[in-house]
C-alpha positions as CSV (number, residue, x, y, z in Angstrom):
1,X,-5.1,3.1,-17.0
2,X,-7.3,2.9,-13.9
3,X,-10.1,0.1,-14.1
4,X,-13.5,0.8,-13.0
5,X,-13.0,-1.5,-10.2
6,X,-10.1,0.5,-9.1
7,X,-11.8,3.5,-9.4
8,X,-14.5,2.7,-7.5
9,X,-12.5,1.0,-4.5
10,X,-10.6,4.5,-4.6
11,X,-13.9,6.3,-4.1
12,X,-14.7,4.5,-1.4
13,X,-11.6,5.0,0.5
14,X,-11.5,8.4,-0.5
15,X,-15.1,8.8,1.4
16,X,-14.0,7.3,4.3
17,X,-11.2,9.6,4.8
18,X,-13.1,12.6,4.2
19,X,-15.5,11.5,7.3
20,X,-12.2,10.0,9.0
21,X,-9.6,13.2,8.8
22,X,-7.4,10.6,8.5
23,X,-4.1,11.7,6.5
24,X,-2.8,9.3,4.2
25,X,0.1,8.7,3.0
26,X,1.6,5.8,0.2
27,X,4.9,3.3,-0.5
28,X,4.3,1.8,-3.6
29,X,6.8,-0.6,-5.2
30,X,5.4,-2.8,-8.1
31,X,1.9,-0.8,-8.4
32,X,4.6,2.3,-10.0
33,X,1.9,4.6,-8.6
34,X,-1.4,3.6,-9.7
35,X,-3.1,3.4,-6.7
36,X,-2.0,7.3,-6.1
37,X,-3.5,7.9,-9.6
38,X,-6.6,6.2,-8.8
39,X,-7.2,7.7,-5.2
40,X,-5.9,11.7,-6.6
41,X,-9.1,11.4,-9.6
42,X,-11.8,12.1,-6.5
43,X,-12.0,15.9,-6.0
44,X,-10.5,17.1,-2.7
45,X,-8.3,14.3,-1.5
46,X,-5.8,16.7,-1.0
47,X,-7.2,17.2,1.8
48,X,-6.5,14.0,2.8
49,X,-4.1,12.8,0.7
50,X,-0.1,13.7,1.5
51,X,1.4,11.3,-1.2
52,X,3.0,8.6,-2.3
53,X,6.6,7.7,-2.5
54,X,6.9,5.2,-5.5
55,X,10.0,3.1,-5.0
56,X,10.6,0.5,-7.0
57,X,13.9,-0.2,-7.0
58,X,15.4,-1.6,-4.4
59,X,18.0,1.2,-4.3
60,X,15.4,3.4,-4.4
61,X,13.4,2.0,-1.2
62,X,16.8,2.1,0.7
63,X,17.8,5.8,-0.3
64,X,14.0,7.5,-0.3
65,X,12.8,5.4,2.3
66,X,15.9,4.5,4.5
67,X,14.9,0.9,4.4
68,X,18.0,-1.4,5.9
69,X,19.8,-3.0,2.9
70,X,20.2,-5.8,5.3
71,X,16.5,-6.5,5.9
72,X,16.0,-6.2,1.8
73,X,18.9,-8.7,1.5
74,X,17.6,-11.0,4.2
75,X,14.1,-10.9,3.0
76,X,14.2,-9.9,-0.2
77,X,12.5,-6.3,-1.8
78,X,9.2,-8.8,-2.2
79,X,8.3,-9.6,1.3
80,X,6.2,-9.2,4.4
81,X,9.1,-7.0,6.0
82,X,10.1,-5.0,3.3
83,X,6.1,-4.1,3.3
84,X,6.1,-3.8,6.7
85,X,10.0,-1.5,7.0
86,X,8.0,1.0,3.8
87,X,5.2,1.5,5.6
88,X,6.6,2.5,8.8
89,X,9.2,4.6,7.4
90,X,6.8,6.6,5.0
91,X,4.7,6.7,7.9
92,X,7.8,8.4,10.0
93,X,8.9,10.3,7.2
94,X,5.4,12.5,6.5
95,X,4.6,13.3,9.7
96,X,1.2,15.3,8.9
97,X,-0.3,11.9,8.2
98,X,-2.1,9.3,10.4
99,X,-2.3,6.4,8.4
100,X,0.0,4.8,5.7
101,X,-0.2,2.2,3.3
102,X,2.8,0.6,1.3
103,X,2.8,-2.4,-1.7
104,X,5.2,-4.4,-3.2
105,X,5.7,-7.7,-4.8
106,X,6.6,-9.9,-8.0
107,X,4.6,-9.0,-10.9
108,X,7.0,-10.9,-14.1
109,X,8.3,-11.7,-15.8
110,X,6.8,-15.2,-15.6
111,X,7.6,-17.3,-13.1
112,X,6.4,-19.1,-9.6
113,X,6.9,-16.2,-8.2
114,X,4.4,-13.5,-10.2
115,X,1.4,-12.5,-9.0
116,X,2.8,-12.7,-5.0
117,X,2.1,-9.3,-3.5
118,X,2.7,-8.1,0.3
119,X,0.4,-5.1,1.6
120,X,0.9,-3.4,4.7
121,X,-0.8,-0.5,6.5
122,X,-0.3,1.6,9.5
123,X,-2.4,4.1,11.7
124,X,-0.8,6.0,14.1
125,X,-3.2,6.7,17.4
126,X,-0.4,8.5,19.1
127,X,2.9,10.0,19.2
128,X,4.0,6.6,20.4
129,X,1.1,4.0,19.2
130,X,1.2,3.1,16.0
131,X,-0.7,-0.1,15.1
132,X,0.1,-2.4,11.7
133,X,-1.4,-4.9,9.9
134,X,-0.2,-6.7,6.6
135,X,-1.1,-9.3,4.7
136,X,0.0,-11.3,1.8
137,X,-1.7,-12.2,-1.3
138,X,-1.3,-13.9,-4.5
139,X,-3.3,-13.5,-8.1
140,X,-3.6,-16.0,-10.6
141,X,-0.5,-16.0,-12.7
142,X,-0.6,-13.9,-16.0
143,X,1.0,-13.5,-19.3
144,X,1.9,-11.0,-21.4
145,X,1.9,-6.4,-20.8
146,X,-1.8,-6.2,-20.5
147,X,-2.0,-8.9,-17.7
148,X,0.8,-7.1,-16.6
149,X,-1.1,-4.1,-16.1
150,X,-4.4,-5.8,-15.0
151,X,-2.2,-7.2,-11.8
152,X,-0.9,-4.1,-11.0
153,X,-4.9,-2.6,-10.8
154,X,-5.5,-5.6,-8.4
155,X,-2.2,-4.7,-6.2
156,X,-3.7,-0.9,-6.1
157,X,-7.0,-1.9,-5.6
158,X,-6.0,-4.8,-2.9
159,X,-3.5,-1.6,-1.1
160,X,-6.9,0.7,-0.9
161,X,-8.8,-1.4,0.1
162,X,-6.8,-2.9,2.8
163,X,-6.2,0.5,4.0
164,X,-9.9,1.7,4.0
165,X,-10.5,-1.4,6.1
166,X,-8.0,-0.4,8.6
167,X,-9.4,2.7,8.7
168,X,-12.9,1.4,9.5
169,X,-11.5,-1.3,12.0
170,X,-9.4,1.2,14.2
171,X,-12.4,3.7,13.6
172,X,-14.6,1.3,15.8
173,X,-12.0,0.5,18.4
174,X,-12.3,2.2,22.0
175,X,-9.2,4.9,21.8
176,X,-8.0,2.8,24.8
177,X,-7.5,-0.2,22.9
């Protein structure tokens, strides 16, 4: 189920890495893979497009992903590290890609928690400069499978389109900077 919205954020990311080169690669938690699904309906991302790694438990970040345990435990599977710890490490892991993006965060069931999600992205410039960004955002609190589902097309949609701007931002900088 990928909304027009999401569909069209995909496209547009999907352009700018066909005029970038840029490799991408994807960690997502509590999206379960829609964002890949959305970005892998444009034809020829593979060009473009290495994969995602959907880990969404927190077992699975640590064995997949070699996340610590530690940090998850300090900071939970829903945080601004544990964004931060995917994204490097799928970043590390594919090392044909130049750019990675990784999402995760409390979606239910309902409580003050849901609708808090943590994206963060990665471009690597260098074999030793890699530059981050991350950010965290929360949607209005939902009810029931179908605002279930409508959350996770924001998370996807808030994932692509934070990377497509990191893309465009580290496009413009001198390669100096």
């Amino acid at each position: 189920m990928v909304s027009d919205a999401l569909k069209k954020e995909a496209q547009l990311l999907a352009q700018a890495l066909f005029r970038s080169g840029a490799q991408l690669v994807l960690a997502e938690s509590c999206t379960g893979g829609m964002a890949a699904a959305a970005l892998t309906q444009n034809p020829g991302i593979s060009k473009n497009f290495c994969g995602s790694a959907v880990v969404y438990q927190s077992e699975t970040k640590t064995a997949w992903l070699k996340t610590s345990g530690k940090r998850i435990k300090t900071y939970s599977a829903e945080s601004l590290e544990t964004s931060r710890a995917l994204c490097s490490k799928v970043l590390k892991l594919t090392p044909q890609a130049t750019l990675a993006g990784a999402v995760t965060g409390y979606l239910g069931p309902l409580d003050q928690k849901t609708g808090v999600i943590f994206v963060a992205c990665a471009r690597r410039l260098s074999a030793r400069k890699v530059i981050h960004f991350e950010k965290q955002i929360r949607f209005q609190r939902r009810r029931g499978a179908t605002e279930r589902i409508l959350m996770q097309q924001l998370a996807s949609k808030a994932l692509l389109r934070m990377v497509r701007q990191m893309l465009s931002d580290t496009l413009r900088q001198p390669r100096g900077n």
